[in-house]
């Protein structure tokens, strides 16, 4: 089945540095990928929709200058947390949809990235 | 906008106990419903889904869920849990016909701990 690889799984960084998270669709092409954020004991919240070859669409309240999304190819989307601060510490998950294979939406999720900013 | 609520943050059961996790959604139109499971350190996996037809849906690993339209509910059940079912469970909703996923809404999740 469709596989989405997300890297790194864990990252600890100093406040003020930038962190890049990669999301790859391994065996299918994903024109659209989604980035979610999960706070402790809260739901996954959609941050942005990443579209290959065009600008990402951000949800209300998500700072596009803080969370930079690049979807340069049909198999790779990256999320860069710019000048990270401790309040950016969270669990970030990407997902992609394999349009080709299914009539069940076919969403596949990455394994998530635990970001800790110290 | 639609929203999803899950009744419990954390459920603790002994092995062989029966499980029911509650999920309610709010949305005025037709929806498609999902339950996802996230085992410790792993990615979200689809347990089961409902699109139409029989409101009792069977999924993987012995899980099932029942869609009760009048109650806007989609509760997850398993007659006898195992220690390996320890995980976080997410209910999710998407309006029918949404092909791009922007409105894929998750519940807050329920952590299930099964004691051996």
PDB file of C-alpha atoms in Angstrom, chain A residues 4 32 34 36 38-39 41-46 49 51 57 59 91 93 95 97 99 103-112, chain B residues 9 32 34 36 38 41-46 49 51 88 90 94-109:
ATOM      1  CA  UNK A   4       4.548   8.162   3.500  1.00  0.00           C
ATOM      2  CA  UNK A  32      -1.338  17.425  -2.387  1.00  0.00           C
ATOM      3  CA  UNK A  34      -1.214  18.021   4.384  1.00  0.00           C
ATOM      4  CA  UNK A  36      -0.949  18.696  10.898  1.00  0.00           C
ATOM      5  CA  UNK A  38      -0.879  17.947  17.553  1.00  0.00           C
ATOM      6  CA  UNK A  39      -0.680  19.533  20.953  1.00  0.00           C
ATOM      7  CA  UNK A  41      -4.050  15.833  24.743  1.00  0.00           C
ATOM      8  CA  UNK A  42      -5.519  17.695  21.799  1.00  0.00           C
ATOM      9  CA  UNK A  43      -6.593  16.812  18.328  1.00  0.00           C
ATOM     10  CA  UNK A  44      -4.603  16.889  15.149  1.00  0.00           C
ATOM     11  CA  UNK A  45      -5.094  20.332  13.677  1.00  0.00           C
ATOM     12  CA  UNK A  46      -4.599  20.984  10.004  1.00  0.00           C
ATOM     13  CA  UNK A  49      -2.289  22.140   2.519  1.00  0.00           C
ATOM     14  CA  UNK A  51       0.300  21.817  -3.371  1.00  0.00           C
ATOM     15  CA  UNK A  57      -2.716  27.112   1.623  1.00  0.00           C
ATOM     16  CA  UNK A  59      -5.304  27.555   7.833  1.00  0.00           C
ATOM     17  CA  UNK A  91       4.129  16.811  17.230  1.00  0.00           C
ATOM     18  CA  UNK A  93       2.389  14.931  11.105  1.00  0.00           C
ATOM     19  CA  UNK A  95      -0.265  13.077   5.191  1.00  0.00           C
ATOM     20  CA  UNK A  97      -3.486  11.139  -0.606  1.00  0.00           C
ATOM     21  CA  UNK A  99      -5.519   9.566  -5.745  1.00  0.00           C
ATOM     22  CA  UNK A 103     -12.226   5.415  -3.770  1.00  0.00           C
ATOM     23  CA  UNK A 104     -11.740   5.679  -0.041  1.00  0.00           C
ATOM     24  CA  UNK A 105      -9.824   8.933   0.022  1.00  0.00           C
ATOM     25  CA  UNK A 106      -6.642   6.942   0.514  1.00  0.00           C
ATOM     26  CA  UNK A 107      -5.060   9.177   3.085  1.00  0.00           C
ATOM     27  CA  UNK A 108      -1.733   7.920   4.332  1.00  0.00           C
ATOM     28  CA  UNK A 109       0.047   9.472   7.264  1.00  0.00           C
ATOM     29  CA  UNK A 110       3.684   9.876   8.083  1.00  0.00           C
ATOM     30  CA  UNK A 111       4.983   8.699  11.419  1.00  0.00           C
ATOM     31  CA  UNK A 112       5.248  12.195  12.799  1.00  0.00           C
TER      32      UNK A 112
ATOM     33  CA  UNK B   9      -9.209  11.247  26.972  1.00  0.00           C
ATOM     34  CA  UNK B  32     -17.739  10.098   5.758  1.00  0.00           C
ATOM     35  CA  UNK B  34     -13.080   7.188   9.989  1.00  0.00           C
ATOM     36  CA  UNK B  36      -7.525   5.849  12.989  1.00  0.00           C
ATOM     37  CA  UNK B  38      -1.679   5.338  16.374  1.00  0.00           C
ATOM     38  CA  UNK B  41       6.045   5.422  17.971  1.00  0.00           C
ATOM     39  CA  UNK B  42       4.182   4.569  14.800  1.00  0.00           C
ATOM     40  CA  UNK B  43       2.162   6.392  12.197  1.00  0.00           C
ATOM     41  CA  UNK B  44      -1.575   6.760  12.024  1.00  0.00           C
ATOM     42  CA  UNK B  45      -3.262   3.731  10.515  1.00  0.00           C
ATOM     43  CA  UNK B  46      -6.790   3.419   9.226  1.00  0.00           C
ATOM     44  CA  UNK B  49     -14.287   3.774   7.582  1.00  0.00           C
ATOM     45  CA  UNK B  51     -19.124   5.883   3.522  1.00  0.00           C
ATOM     46  CA  UNK B  88      -4.235   6.357  20.699  1.00  0.00           C
ATOM     47  CA  UNK B  90      -8.715   9.146  16.601  1.00  0.00           C
ATOM     48  CA  UNK B  94     -14.887  14.611   6.261  1.00  0.00           C
ATOM     49  CA  UNK B  95     -17.869  15.973   4.354  1.00  0.00           C
ATOM     50  CA  UNK B  96     -18.946  13.668   1.575  1.00  0.00           C
ATOM     51  CA  UNK B  97     -17.609  14.788  -1.746  1.00  0.00           C
ATOM     52  CA  UNK B  98     -14.623  16.664  -0.359  1.00  0.00           C
ATOM     53  CA  UNK B  99     -11.894  15.512  -2.670  1.00  0.00           C
ATOM     54  CA  UNK B 100      -9.046  17.589  -1.418  1.00  0.00           C
ATOM     55  CA  UNK B 101      -9.046  16.943   2.292  1.00  0.00           C
ATOM     56  CA  UNK B 102      -9.072  20.449   3.587  1.00  0.00           C
ATOM     57  CA  UNK B 103     -11.990  19.655   5.829  1.00  0.00           C
ATOM     58  CA  UNK B 104     -10.653  16.449   7.293  1.00  0.00           C
ATOM     59  CA  UNK B 105     -11.377  17.020  10.985  1.00  0.00           C
ATOM     60  CA  UNK B 106     -10.011  14.860  13.756  1.00  0.00           C
ATOM     61  CA  UNK B 107     -11.305  14.325  17.237  1.00  0.00           C
ATOM     62  CA  UNK B 108      -8.930  14.961  20.132  1.00  0.00           C
ATOM     63  CA  UNK B 109      -8.060  11.315  20.452  1.00  0.00           C
TER      64      UNK B 109
END
